[in-house]
């Protein structure tokens, strides 16, 4: 007796339900959708960049069950860090040092609770990304105007995310209060590794004038998730996502004409992948796909595939080297200082 066949539509539906976090996707659309609509209405590119601020606020708010007051503090941290890095950008040594400091602090907050790494990451990522993005290929005056629009309109993103949190809390009056987990006992080692990796990545970007250098810095910090084995696994996932997603996005863009609507929808898709996918490798691969597609719609896809893949791997390699070096130094210090391994022998 042959086993019953599963209809292709049902199989696809099951896959989508497993991969897509529907609740987070709906909330992200509520937060980012109005900003995309405003971009169409006002033709202001800064409003699309504001979507990154909005989703960066939303991710920790949902994951950590943050109250609106905590969301507001997170918002202030993003804005202050972004403005600081943006203003420091013309002075390259200062920008490199401050970016490394931001990477260090993003991990150091785990001293007060290991779940705060999420909050730290989503201050570092939007601040560094936007500080580089708004200066890419434009004059200083245009970059300043672009940054000013982001800062001036950023309370809209805050209001949208706070609205989501208030709505959820009223629907679930017994909602779980914020929980940041136990303090990380060894917070300094990953924080130092992150600072080292980001410093090297930022210095390379500034010295070689790498296009889209934020991808190098972002990747350098992103792969540092624990020991060398865990960090290597994270880099493998990012490399696979970039190798698959970027060329596919580039090829899809070749078949489609340049389009402002297509560009906005591709940016929206890339933003939603930050929160709406269950598996990291799928989310990162789709993010690379949409970013390459957006570049094609904007008419700037030349060299995009090679550039994105190289940046991801270069930044991730800095992260692995930093993790390896800090582990070696730490072991030697423990041996010289009579650490726990010697005390127990």
Short mmCIF file of C-alpha atoms in Angstrom, two decimals:
data_model
loop_
_atom_site.label_atom_id
_atom_site.label_comp_id
_atom_site.label_asym_id
_atom_site.label_seq_id
_atom_site.Cartn_x
_atom_site.Cartn_y
_atom_site.Cartn_z
CA UNK A 1 0.00 0.00 0.00
CA UNK A 2 1.56 3.25 -1.09
CA UNK A 3 1.86 6.09 1.40
CA UNK A 4 -0.42 9.09 0.81
CA UNK A 5 1.19 11.89 -1.12
CA UNK A 6 1.36 15.35 0.38
CA UNK A 7 0.03 18.08 -1.91
CA UNK A 8 2.82 20.45 -2.98
CA UNK A 9 0.79 23.45 -1.75
CA UNK A 10 0.43 21.93 1.72
CA UNK A 11 4.14 21.10 1.85
CA UNK A 12 5.07 24.66 0.85
CA UNK A 13 2.68 26.06 3.44
CA UNK A 14 4.28 23.95 6.17
CA UNK A 15 7.75 25.13 5.16
CA UNK A 16 6.64 28.77 5.26
CA UNK A 17 5.05 28.32 8.69
CA UNK A 18 8.29 26.84 9.99
CA UNK A 19 10.55 29.50 8.50
CA UNK A 20 8.46 32.66 8.97
CA UNK A 21 7.69 34.11 12.40
CA UNK A 22 4.25 35.44 11.54
CA UNK A 23 3.71 37.52 14.68
CA UNK A 24 7.05 39.32 14.32
CA UNK A 25 6.49 39.80 10.59
CA UNK A 26 3.11 41.48 11.13
CA UNK A 27 4.52 43.80 13.77
CA UNK A 28 7.52 44.68 11.62
CA UNK A 29 5.20 45.53 8.73
CA UNK A 30 3.17 47.79 11.02
CA UNK A 31 6.36 49.59 12.07
CA UNK A 32 8.30 49.73 8.78
CA UNK A 33 5.38 49.85 6.31
CA UNK A 34 4.40 53.48 7.09
CA UNK A 35 8.01 54.59 6.54
CA UNK A 36 8.08 52.97 3.10
CA UNK A 37 4.76 54.64 2.29
CA UNK A 38 6.21 57.98 3.42
CA UNK A 39 9.18 57.40 1.11
CA UNK A 40 6.80 57.06 -1.85
CA UNK A 41 4.91 60.17 -0.77
CA UNK A 42 7.85 62.48 -0.05
CA UNK A 43 10.58 60.87 -2.21
CA UNK A 44 13.00 61.16 0.71
CA UNK A 45 15.56 58.33 0.81
CA UNK A 46 16.33 58.95 4.49
CA UNK A 47 12.89 57.59 5.39
CA UNK A 48 13.91 54.17 4.07
CA UNK A 49 17.02 54.24 6.27
CA UNK A 50 14.75 55.09 9.17
CA UNK A 51 13.24 51.63 8.74
CA UNK A 52 16.48 50.16 10.10
CA UNK A 53 16.11 52.27 13.24
CA UNK A 54 12.51 51.10 13.63
CA UNK A 55 13.27 47.39 13.31
CA UNK A 56 16.34 47.78 15.54
CA UNK A 57 14.04 49.10 18.25
CA UNK A 58 11.44 46.42 17.62
CA UNK A 59 13.69 43.35 17.85
CA UNK A 60 14.85 43.83 21.49
CA UNK A 61 11.43 45.22 22.46
CA UNK A 62 9.73 41.97 21.42
CA UNK A 63 12.48 39.61 22.54
CA UNK A 64 13.07 41.18 25.96
CA UNK A 65 9.45 42.37 26.55
CA UNK A 66 10.63 45.94 27.02
CA UNK A 67 8.34 48.60 28.41
CA UNK A 68 7.96 51.83 26.38
CA UNK A 69 10.33 53.64 28.76
CA UNK A 70 13.08 51.09 28.07
CA UNK A 71 12.39 51.35 24.33
CA UNK A 72 12.85 55.12 24.61
CA UNK A 73 16.23 54.66 26.34
CA UNK A 74 17.25 52.23 23.60
CA UNK A 75 16.20 54.81 21.00
CA UNK A 76 18.35 57.49 22.65
CA UNK A 77 21.35 55.15 22.67
CA UNK A 78 20.96 54.51 18.92
CA UNK A 79 20.58 58.20 18.05
CA UNK A 80 23.48 59.35 20.24
CA UNK A 81 25.80 56.63 18.91
CA UNK A 82 24.82 57.33 15.31
CA UNK A 83 25.32 61.10 15.64
CA UNK A 84 28.66 60.60 17.41
CA UNK A 85 30.00 58.27 14.72
CA UNK A 86 28.63 60.41 11.90
CA UNK A 87 30.29 63.56 13.22
CA UNK A 88 33.54 61.67 13.88
CA UNK A 89 33.66 60.13 10.38
CA UNK A 90 35.77 62.91 8.75
CA UNK A 91 38.50 62.30 11.37
CA UNK A 92 39.41 58.74 10.46
CA UNK A 93 41.46 57.72 13.54
CA UNK A 94 38.72 59.07 15.80
CA UNK A 95 36.01 57.25 13.85
CA UNK A 96 37.92 53.95 14.02
CA UNK A 97 38.47 54.30 17.78
CA UNK A 98 34.86 55.26 18.52
CA UNK A 99 33.50 52.44 16.37
CA UNK A 100 35.65 49.96 18.30
CA UNK A 101 34.40 51.47 21.57
CA UNK A 102 30.81 51.06 20.39
CA UNK A 103 31.53 47.41 19.62
CA UNK A 104 33.06 46.91 23.06
CA UNK A 105 30.07 48.48 24.85
CA UNK A 106 27.61 46.42 22.78
CA UNK A 107 29.00 43.29 24.40
CA UNK A 108 30.05 44.76 27.77
CA UNK A 109 26.40 45.35 28.71
CA UNK A 110 26.11 41.58 29.25
CA UNK A 111 27.83 42.25 32.57
CA UNK A 112 24.35 43.20 33.77
CA UNK A 113 22.50 40.35 32.02
CA UNK A 114 23.46 38.07 29.17
CA UNK A 115 20.24 38.82 27.25
CA UNK A 116 21.33 42.45 26.98
CA UNK A 117 23.64 41.39 24.13
CA UNK A 118 20.57 41.74 21.90
CA UNK A 119 20.10 45.32 23.05
CA UNK A 120 23.79 46.13 22.59
CA UNK A 121 23.88 44.62 19.12
CA UNK A 122 20.87 46.66 18.02
CA UNK A 123 22.52 49.86 19.10
CA UNK A 124 25.80 49.07 17.38
CA UNK A 125 24.39 47.77 14.08
CA UNK A 126 22.06 50.64 13.10
CA UNK A 127 24.43 53.33 14.38
CA UNK A 128 27.46 52.03 12.46
CA UNK A 129 25.45 51.10 9.36
CA UNK A 130 23.79 54.51 9.07
CA UNK A 131 26.94 56.46 9.93
CA UNK A 132 28.60 54.85 6.89
CA UNK A 133 25.54 54.64 4.64
CA UNK A 134 24.55 58.32 4.72
CA UNK A 135 28.06 59.39 3.64
CA UNK A 136 28.42 56.83 0.86
CA UNK A 137 28.92 58.57 -2.49
CA UNK A 138 27.51 62.00 -1.54
CA UNK A 139 28.90 65.40 -0.61
CA UNK A 140 29.38 66.44 3.00
CA UNK A 141 26.43 68.83 2.84
CA UNK A 142 24.11 66.17 1.41
CA UNK A 143 25.26 63.67 4.03
CA UNK A 144 24.56 66.21 6.77
CA UNK A 145 21.08 66.85 5.38
CA UNK A 146 20.41 63.12 5.14
CA UNK A 147 21.54 62.55 8.74
CA UNK A 148 19.44 65.49 9.91
CA UNK A 149 16.32 64.04 8.30
CA UNK A 150 16.94 60.68 9.98
CA UNK A 151 17.38 62.24 13.42
CA UNK A 152 14.46 64.65 13.02
CA UNK A 153 12.06 61.94 11.85
CA UNK A 154 13.34 59.17 14.15
CA UNK A 155 10.71 59.86 16.86
CA UNK A 156 8.20 58.42 14.38
CA UNK A 157 9.98 55.05 14.60
CA UNK A 158 10.00 55.29 18.38
CA UNK A 159 6.28 56.08 18.49
CA UNK A 160 5.42 53.16 16.21
CA UNK A 161 7.39 50.64 18.29
CA UNK A 162 6.04 52.00 21.58
CA UNK A 163 2.55 51.72 20.10
CA UNK A 164 3.16 48.04 19.37
CA UNK A 165 4.41 47.43 22.91
CA UNK A 166 1.48 49.25 24.53
CA UNK A 167 -0.98 47.32 22.35
CA UNK A 168 0.62 43.99 23.26
CA UNK A 169 0.68 44.80 26.97
CA UNK A 170 -3.00 45.75 26.97
CA UNK A 171 -3.93 42.55 25.16
CA UNK A 172 -1.89 40.51 27.65
CA UNK A 173 -2.10 42.22 31.05
CA UNK A 174 -0.21 39.24 32.54
CA UNK A 175 2.65 39.65 30.06
CA UNK A 176 6.12 38.58 31.10
CA UNK A 177 8.15 41.46 32.60
CA UNK A 178 11.56 42.27 31.14
CA UNK A 179 14.17 39.61 31.90
CA UNK A 180 17.81 40.19 31.07
CA UNK A 181 19.15 36.87 32.31
CA UNK A 182 22.05 36.28 34.69
CA UNK A 183 25.08 38.56 34.44
CA UNK A 184 27.74 37.18 32.12
CA UNK A 185 30.68 36.06 34.25
CA UNK A 186 33.21 36.39 31.42
CA UNK A 187 31.88 39.44 29.60
CA UNK A 188 35.25 41.14 29.16
CA UNK A 189 36.77 38.54 26.81
CA UNK A 190 34.10 38.71 24.05
CA UNK A 191 33.86 42.49 24.53
CA UNK A 192 37.61 42.86 24.01
CA UNK A 193 37.50 40.52 20.99
CA UNK A 194 34.68 42.56 19.47
CA UNK A 195 36.54 45.83 20.00
CA UNK A 196 39.69 44.37 18.45
CA UNK A 197 37.84 42.97 15.43
CA UNK A 198 35.83 46.14 14.82
CA UNK A 199 38.94 48.32 15.20
CA UNK A 200 40.81 46.27 12.58
CA UNK A 201 37.79 46.20 10.25
CA UNK A 202 37.15 49.95 10.54
CA UNK A 203 40.83 50.73 10.02
CA UNK A 204 40.90 48.60 6.88
CA UNK A 205 37.78 50.30 5.53
CA UNK A 206 39.20 53.76 6.13
CA UNK A 207 42.69 53.02 4.78
CA UNK A 208 41.48 51.27 1.61
CA UNK A 209 38.34 53.42 1.20
CA UNK A 210 36.21 50.29 0.85
CA UNK A 211 32.71 50.82 -0.53
CA UNK A 212 29.90 49.71 1.78
CA UNK A 213 32.44 49.30 4.57
CA UNK A 214 29.70 48.94 7.16
CA UNK A 215 29.35 45.33 6.01
CA UNK A 216 32.95 44.64 7.06
CA UNK A 217 32.45 46.19 10.51
CA UNK A 218 29.05 44.61 11.01
CA UNK A 219 30.39 41.17 10.08
CA UNK A 220 33.43 41.54 12.34
CA UNK A 221 31.17 42.05 15.36
CA UNK A 222 28.44 39.65 14.29
CA UNK A 223 30.53 36.45 14.23
CA UNK A 224 31.71 36.86 17.84
CA UNK A 225 29.11 34.73 19.58
CA UNK A 226 31.20 32.66 21.99
CA UNK A 227 34.29 30.52 21.56
CA UNK A 228 36.22 30.00 18.35
CA UNK A 229 34.11 27.02 17.25
CA UNK A 230 30.82 28.88 17.65
CA UNK A 231 32.20 31.96 15.91
CA UNK A 232 33.48 29.83 13.02
CA UNK A 233 30.03 28.32 12.63
CA UNK A 234 28.46 31.78 12.51
CA UNK A 235 30.91 32.89 9.81
CA UNK A 236 30.12 29.78 7.75
CA UNK A 237 26.42 30.63 7.86
CA UNK A 238 27.07 34.22 6.81
CA UNK A 239 29.42 33.13 4.01
CA UNK A 240 26.88 30.64 2.64
CA UNK A 241 24.12 33.24 2.83
CA UNK A 242 26.24 35.78 0.98
CA UNK A 243 27.49 33.34 -1.67
CA UNK A 244 23.93 32.21 -2.43
CA UNK A 245 21.84 35.31 -1.80
CA UNK A 246 23.93 38.01 -3.45
CA UNK A 247 24.35 36.38 -6.89
CA UNK A 248 20.67 35.38 -6.98
CA UNK A 249 19.64 38.94 -6.17
CA UNK A 250 22.00 40.25 -8.81
CA UNK A 251 20.64 37.85 -11.45
CA UNK A 252 17.04 38.72 -10.56
CA UNK A 253 17.91 42.40 -10.87
CA UNK A 254 19.36 41.91 -14.36
CA UNK A 255 15.96 40.68 -15.55
CA UNK A 256 14.09 43.64 -14.06
CA UNK A 257 14.20 47.33 -15.04
CA UNK A 258 15.37 50.08 -12.71
CA UNK A 259 12.46 51.04 -10.50
CA UNK A 260 11.93 53.26 -7.46
CA UNK A 261 9.04 51.07 -6.33
CA UNK A 262 11.12 47.93 -6.77
CA UNK A 263 13.98 49.51 -4.82
CA UNK A 264 11.71 50.44 -1.91
CA UNK A 265 10.13 46.98 -1.77
CA UNK A 266 13.55 45.31 -1.90
CA UNK A 267 14.77 47.49 0.99
CA UNK A 268 11.59 46.62 2.88
CA UNK A 269 12.23 42.92 2.25
CA UNK A 270 15.83 43.22 3.49
CA UNK A 271 14.66 45.00 6.63
CA UNK A 272 12.01 42.38 7.39
CA UNK A 273 14.57 39.56 7.17
CA UNK A 274 16.20 40.98 10.30
CA UNK A 275 13.26 39.82 12.40
CA UNK A 276 10.83 37.59 10.49
CA UNK A 277 12.87 34.42 9.76
CA UNK A 278 13.39 31.55 12.18
CA UNK A 279 16.78 30.33 10.92
CA UNK A 280 19.71 32.73 10.77
CA UNK A 281 21.20 31.30 7.58
CA UNK A 282 17.88 31.69 5.73
CA UNK A 283 17.38 35.22 7.01
CA UNK A 284 20.89 36.33 6.14
CA UNK A 285 20.75 34.73 2.70
CA UNK A 286 17.46 36.48 1.91
CA UNK A 287 18.86 39.74 3.28
CA UNK A 288 21.81 39.50 0.89
CA UNK A 289 19.38 38.69 -1.94
CA UNK A 290 17.20 41.73 -1.28
CA UNK A 291 20.14 44.11 -0.84
CA UNK A 292 21.65 42.99 -4.15
CA UNK A 293 18.22 43.29 -5.77
CA UNK A 294 17.80 46.81 -4.33
CA UNK A 295 21.16 47.82 -5.77
CA UNK A 296 20.04 46.51 -9.17
CA UNK A 297 16.80 48.48 -9.02
CA UNK A 298 18.82 51.58 -8.14
CA UNK A 299 21.11 51.07 -11.12
CA UNK A 300 24.22 50.42 -9.03
CA UNK A 301 24.64 46.67 -9.20
CA UNK A 302 28.03 46.69 -10.93
CA UNK A 303 30.41 44.64 -8.79
CA UNK A 304 27.79 44.22 -6.06
CA UNK A 305 28.13 40.42 -5.81
CA UNK A 306 31.89 40.37 -5.33
CA UNK A 307 31.85 43.41 -3.05
CA UNK A 308 29.25 42.08 -0.59
CA UNK A 309 30.70 38.57 -0.40
CA UNK A 310 34.24 39.85 0.12
CA UNK A 311 33.11 42.31 2.80
CA UNK A 312 31.21 39.64 4.73
CA UNK A 313 34.11 37.19 4.69
CA UNK A 314 36.74 39.85 5.42
CA UNK A 315 34.85 41.17 8.43
CA UNK A 316 34.11 37.68 9.70
CA UNK A 317 37.77 36.73 9.41
CA UNK A 318 38.73 39.69 11.59
CA UNK A 319 36.21 38.44 14.13
CA UNK A 320 37.65 34.90 14.16
CA UNK A 321 41.22 36.16 14.50
CA UNK A 322 40.19 38.42 17.39
CA UNK A 323 38.44 35.55 19.19
CA UNK A 324 41.44 33.29 18.71
CA UNK A 325 43.91 35.91 19.96
CA UNK A 326 41.89 36.82 23.04
CA UNK A 327 41.48 33.14 23.97
CA UNK A 328 45.25 32.57 23.66
CA UNK A 329 46.10 35.66 25.72
CA UNK A 330 43.50 34.78 28.37
CA UNK A 331 44.80 31.21 28.77
CA UNK A 332 48.35 32.46 29.20
CA UNK A 333 47.28 35.02 31.78
CA UNK A 334 45.39 32.35 33.70
CA UNK A 335 48.41 30.06 33.66
CA UNK A 336 50.78 32.80 34.85
CA UNK A 337 48.35 33.96 37.52
CA UNK A 338 47.61 30.49 38.86
CA UNK A 339 44.06 30.28 37.49
CA UNK A 340 41.45 27.70 38.41
CA UNK A 341 43.11 24.96 36.34
CA UNK A 342 46.33 25.24 38.38
CA UNK A 343 44.61 25.73 41.71
CA UNK A 344 42.71 22.47 41.35
CA UNK A 345 45.76 20.40 40.35
#
